[in-house]
XYZ file of C-alpha atoms in Angstrom:
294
model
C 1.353 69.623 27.904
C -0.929 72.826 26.935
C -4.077 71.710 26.153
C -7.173 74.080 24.366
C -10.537 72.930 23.800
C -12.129 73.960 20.844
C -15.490 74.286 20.388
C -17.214 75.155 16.716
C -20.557 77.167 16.886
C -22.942 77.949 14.215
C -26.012 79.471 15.363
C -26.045 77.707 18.622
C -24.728 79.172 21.170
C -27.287 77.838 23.890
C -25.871 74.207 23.048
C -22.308 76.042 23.219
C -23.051 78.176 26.197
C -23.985 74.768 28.301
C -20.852 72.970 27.407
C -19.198 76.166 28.369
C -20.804 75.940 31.817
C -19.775 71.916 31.904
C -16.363 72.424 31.509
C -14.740 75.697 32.382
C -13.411 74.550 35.703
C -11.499 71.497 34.525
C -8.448 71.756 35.849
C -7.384 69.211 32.777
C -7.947 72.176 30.485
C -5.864 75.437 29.600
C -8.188 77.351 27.788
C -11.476 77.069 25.780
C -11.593 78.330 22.324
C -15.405 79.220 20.993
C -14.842 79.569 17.418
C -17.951 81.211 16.009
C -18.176 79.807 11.776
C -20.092 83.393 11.049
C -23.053 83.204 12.872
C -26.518 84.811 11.520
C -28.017 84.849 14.798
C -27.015 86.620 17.840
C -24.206 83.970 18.790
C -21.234 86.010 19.009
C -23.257 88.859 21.799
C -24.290 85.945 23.557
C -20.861 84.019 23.352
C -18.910 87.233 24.186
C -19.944 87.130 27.716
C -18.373 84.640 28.402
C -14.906 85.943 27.219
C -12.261 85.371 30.417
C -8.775 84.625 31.019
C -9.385 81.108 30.320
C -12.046 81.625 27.511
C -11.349 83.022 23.917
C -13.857 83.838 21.065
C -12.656 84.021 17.800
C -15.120 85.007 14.897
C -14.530 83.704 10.915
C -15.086 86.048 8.581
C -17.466 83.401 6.665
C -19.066 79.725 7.436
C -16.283 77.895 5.866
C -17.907 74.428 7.635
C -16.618 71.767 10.134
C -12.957 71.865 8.774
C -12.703 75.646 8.146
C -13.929 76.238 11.456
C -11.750 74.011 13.571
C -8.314 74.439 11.863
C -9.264 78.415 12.728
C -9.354 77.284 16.443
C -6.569 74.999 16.197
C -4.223 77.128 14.457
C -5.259 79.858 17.111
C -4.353 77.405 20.530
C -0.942 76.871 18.726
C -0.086 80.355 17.602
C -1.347 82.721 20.313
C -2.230 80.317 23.083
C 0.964 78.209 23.054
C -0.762 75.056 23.193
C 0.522 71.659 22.118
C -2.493 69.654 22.191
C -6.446 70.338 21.509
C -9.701 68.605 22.039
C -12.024 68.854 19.095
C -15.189 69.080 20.634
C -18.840 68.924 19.032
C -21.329 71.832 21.194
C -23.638 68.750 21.971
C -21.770 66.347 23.921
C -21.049 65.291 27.788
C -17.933 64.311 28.916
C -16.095 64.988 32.552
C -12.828 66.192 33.811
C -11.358 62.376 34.036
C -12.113 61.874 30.554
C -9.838 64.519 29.320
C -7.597 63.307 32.238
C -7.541 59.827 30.393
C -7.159 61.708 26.651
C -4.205 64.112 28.129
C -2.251 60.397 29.590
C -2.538 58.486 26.489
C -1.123 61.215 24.425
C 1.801 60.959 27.062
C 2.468 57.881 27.320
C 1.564 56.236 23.655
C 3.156 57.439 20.228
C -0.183 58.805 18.165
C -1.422 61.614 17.083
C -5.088 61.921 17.508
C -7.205 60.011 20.256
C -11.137 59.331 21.697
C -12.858 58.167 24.224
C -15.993 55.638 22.897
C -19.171 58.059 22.599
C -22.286 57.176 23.823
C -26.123 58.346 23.556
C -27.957 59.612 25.932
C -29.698 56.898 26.611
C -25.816 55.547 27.848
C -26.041 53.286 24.323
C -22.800 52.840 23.122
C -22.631 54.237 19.366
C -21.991 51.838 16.283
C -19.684 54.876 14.794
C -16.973 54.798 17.302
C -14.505 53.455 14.981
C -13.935 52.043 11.580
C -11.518 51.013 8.868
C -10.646 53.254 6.278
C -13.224 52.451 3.208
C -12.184 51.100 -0.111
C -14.112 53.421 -3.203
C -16.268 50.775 -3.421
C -16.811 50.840 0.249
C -18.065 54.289 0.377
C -20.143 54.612 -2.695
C -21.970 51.614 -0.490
C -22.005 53.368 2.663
C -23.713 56.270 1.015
C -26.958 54.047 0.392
C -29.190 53.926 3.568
C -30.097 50.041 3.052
C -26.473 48.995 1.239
C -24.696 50.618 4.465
C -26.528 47.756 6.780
C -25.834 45.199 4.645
C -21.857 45.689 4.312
C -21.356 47.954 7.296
C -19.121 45.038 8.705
C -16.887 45.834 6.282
C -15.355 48.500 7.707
C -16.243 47.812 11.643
C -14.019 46.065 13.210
C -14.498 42.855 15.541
C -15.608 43.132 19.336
C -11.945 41.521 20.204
C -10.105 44.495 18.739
C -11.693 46.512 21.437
C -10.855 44.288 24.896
C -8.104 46.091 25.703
C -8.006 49.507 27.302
C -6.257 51.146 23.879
C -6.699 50.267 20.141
C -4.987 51.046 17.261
C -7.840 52.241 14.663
C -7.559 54.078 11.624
C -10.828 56.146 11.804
C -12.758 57.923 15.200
C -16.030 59.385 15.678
C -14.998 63.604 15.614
C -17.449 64.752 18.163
C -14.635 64.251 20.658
C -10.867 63.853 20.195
C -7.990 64.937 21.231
C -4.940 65.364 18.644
C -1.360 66.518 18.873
C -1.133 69.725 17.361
C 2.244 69.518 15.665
C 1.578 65.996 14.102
C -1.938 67.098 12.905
C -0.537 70.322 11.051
C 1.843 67.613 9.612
C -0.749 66.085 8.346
C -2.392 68.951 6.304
C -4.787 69.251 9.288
C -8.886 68.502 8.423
C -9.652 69.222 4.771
C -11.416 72.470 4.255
C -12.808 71.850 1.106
C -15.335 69.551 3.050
C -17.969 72.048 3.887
C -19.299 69.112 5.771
C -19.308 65.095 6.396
C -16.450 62.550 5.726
C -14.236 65.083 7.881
C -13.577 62.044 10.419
C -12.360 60.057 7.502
C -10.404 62.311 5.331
C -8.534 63.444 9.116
C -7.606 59.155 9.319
C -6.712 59.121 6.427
C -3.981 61.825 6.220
C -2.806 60.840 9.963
C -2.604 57.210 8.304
C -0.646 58.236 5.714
C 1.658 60.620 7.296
C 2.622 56.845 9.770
C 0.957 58.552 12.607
C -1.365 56.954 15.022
C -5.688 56.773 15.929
C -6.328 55.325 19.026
C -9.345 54.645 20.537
C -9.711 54.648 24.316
C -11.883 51.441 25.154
C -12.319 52.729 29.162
C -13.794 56.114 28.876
C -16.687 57.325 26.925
C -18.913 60.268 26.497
C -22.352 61.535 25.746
C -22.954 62.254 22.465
C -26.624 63.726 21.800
C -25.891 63.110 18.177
C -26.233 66.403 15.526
C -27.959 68.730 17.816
C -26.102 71.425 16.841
C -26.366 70.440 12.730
C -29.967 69.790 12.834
C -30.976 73.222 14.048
C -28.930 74.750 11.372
C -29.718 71.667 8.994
C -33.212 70.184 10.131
C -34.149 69.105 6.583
C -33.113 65.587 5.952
C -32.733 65.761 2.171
C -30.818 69.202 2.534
C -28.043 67.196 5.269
C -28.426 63.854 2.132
C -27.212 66.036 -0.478
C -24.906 67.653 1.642
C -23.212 64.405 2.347
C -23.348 63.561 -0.770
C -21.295 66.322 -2.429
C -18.304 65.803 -0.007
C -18.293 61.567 -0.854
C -18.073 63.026 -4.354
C -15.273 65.222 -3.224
C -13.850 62.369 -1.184
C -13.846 60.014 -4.563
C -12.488 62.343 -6.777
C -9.720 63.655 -4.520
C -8.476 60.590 -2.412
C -9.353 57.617 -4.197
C -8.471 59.541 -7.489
C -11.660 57.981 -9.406
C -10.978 58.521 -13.067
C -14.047 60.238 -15.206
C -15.732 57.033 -16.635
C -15.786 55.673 -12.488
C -17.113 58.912 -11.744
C -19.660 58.839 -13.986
C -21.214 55.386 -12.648
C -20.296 56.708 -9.272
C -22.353 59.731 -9.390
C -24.976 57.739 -10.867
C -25.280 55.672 -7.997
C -25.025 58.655 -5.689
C -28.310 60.350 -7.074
C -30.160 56.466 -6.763
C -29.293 56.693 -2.847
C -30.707 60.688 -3.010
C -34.122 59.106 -4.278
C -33.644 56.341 -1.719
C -33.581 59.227 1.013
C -36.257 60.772 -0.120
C -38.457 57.811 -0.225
C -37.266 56.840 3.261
C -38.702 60.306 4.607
C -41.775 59.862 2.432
C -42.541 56.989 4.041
C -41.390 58.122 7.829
C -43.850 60.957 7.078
C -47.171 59.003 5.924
C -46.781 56.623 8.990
C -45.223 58.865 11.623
C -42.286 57.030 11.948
C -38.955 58.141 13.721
C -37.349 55.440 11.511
C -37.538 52.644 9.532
C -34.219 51.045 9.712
């Protein structure tokens, strides 16, 4: 087993730099792959330095987003590196040498395709969004709504029992950290690049899921996940990173669920009713200084 980390950077390599400095003498990992999504800073200079027998930078020729950008990296640890497996790793997470150790013997020793530790915050919180069903339509034109996604978010969570064992069987994993088999996630049609960015995580279950391959989550090792460092430095407006979402569910309804135009319609309706609903959420954070409501 060849195994490449890859590592998307957009105008942060400081975040990238100190995962570079975490990790580059795990002996659990072949190489590191910095994949720089056409930077507008001074990223690739700074990332360049640190260009070694174990550590590759390779630059995109635009900022294609979160799917572009990995299936670069991927396709690069298969093609030039030799590689058979990779870790998909956010810039802005934690994790140690064991934890890939763990990631590197399940994909051994269990038939799947992609795997992940639990993720935690830094506060060593264990995050709701370590796993979940795959939504219905219905499901994720709810999910979209800030107050609707409490209210049904048990929908697609499963039960504390599905996790008591060291491995489940899941159909959807957080994609700050994973590891997948290269060949099977090729296979697959790899992440969809037409999501600039959001619902990647899904879209990926999804087309593992219906290829019969496996998600597993690994219930007895976790990770530090300081949660969209990296996006809100490039994305620090919270309506901008709203709308953003928004425009790949749309993508997501039209392409996967195959919504015809009249569904659509209502759909997009209610997608511009959970816009306001953002909006009026940082209204209100902003009169009364609040980190959040909810």
């Amino acid at each position: 087993m060849k195994v490449a980390c890859v590592i998307l950077n957009y105008n942060d390599y400081k975040t990238t730099i100190q995962l570079i400095d975490s990790i580059s003498a795990f002996q659990s990992i072949d190489f590191i792959i910095i994949v720089d999504n056409n930077s507008t800073d001074n990223s690739v200079d700074m990332l360049s330095e640190y260009i070694g027998e174990k550590i590759y930078l390779v630059k995109t020729n635009k900022n294609g987003g979160y799917g572009y950008g990995n299936n670069i990296g991927v396709l690069y640890a298969k093609n030039k590196l030799g590689c058979t497996h990779v870790i998909i790793s956010n810039p802005d997470v934690i994790f140690s040498d064991k934890c890939v150790q763990k990631m590197k013997e399940v994909m051994r020793n269990y038939a799947c395709a992609c795997a992940a530790p639990v993720p935690f915050s830094i506060a060593f919180k264990e995050q709701i969004f370590k796993a979940w069903k795959l939504p219905t339509a219905l499901q994720e034109l709810l999910l979209s709504s800030t107050v609707f996604s409490i209210l049904f978010s048990n929908l697609i969570f499963y039960g504390e029992k599905d996790f008591r064992q060291d491995i489940s069987v899941v159909d959807v994993v957080a994609g700050s950290l994973l590891i997948l088999n290269i060949d099977d996630f090729i296979e697959a049609g790899m992440y969809d690049d037409e999501l600039f960015l959001y619902m990647e995580e899904t879209v990926l279950g999804l087309r593992l899921k219906n290829k019969g391959y496996k998600t597993l989550l690994i219930n007895s090792e976790n990770y530090i996940h300081l949660h969209s460092v990296s996006i809100n430095k490039s994305f620090p407006n919270a309506i901008q990173k709203k709308q953003m979402s928004l425009v790949s569910k749309k993508k997501l309804l039209i392409k996967y669920h195959r919504m015809n135009n009249a569904k659509l319609f209502i759909a997009s309706i209610f997608l511009m009713i959970t816009l306001v609903e953002e909006i009026f959420i940082q209204v209100i954070k902003k009169l009364f200084n609040l980190k959040s409501i909810i």
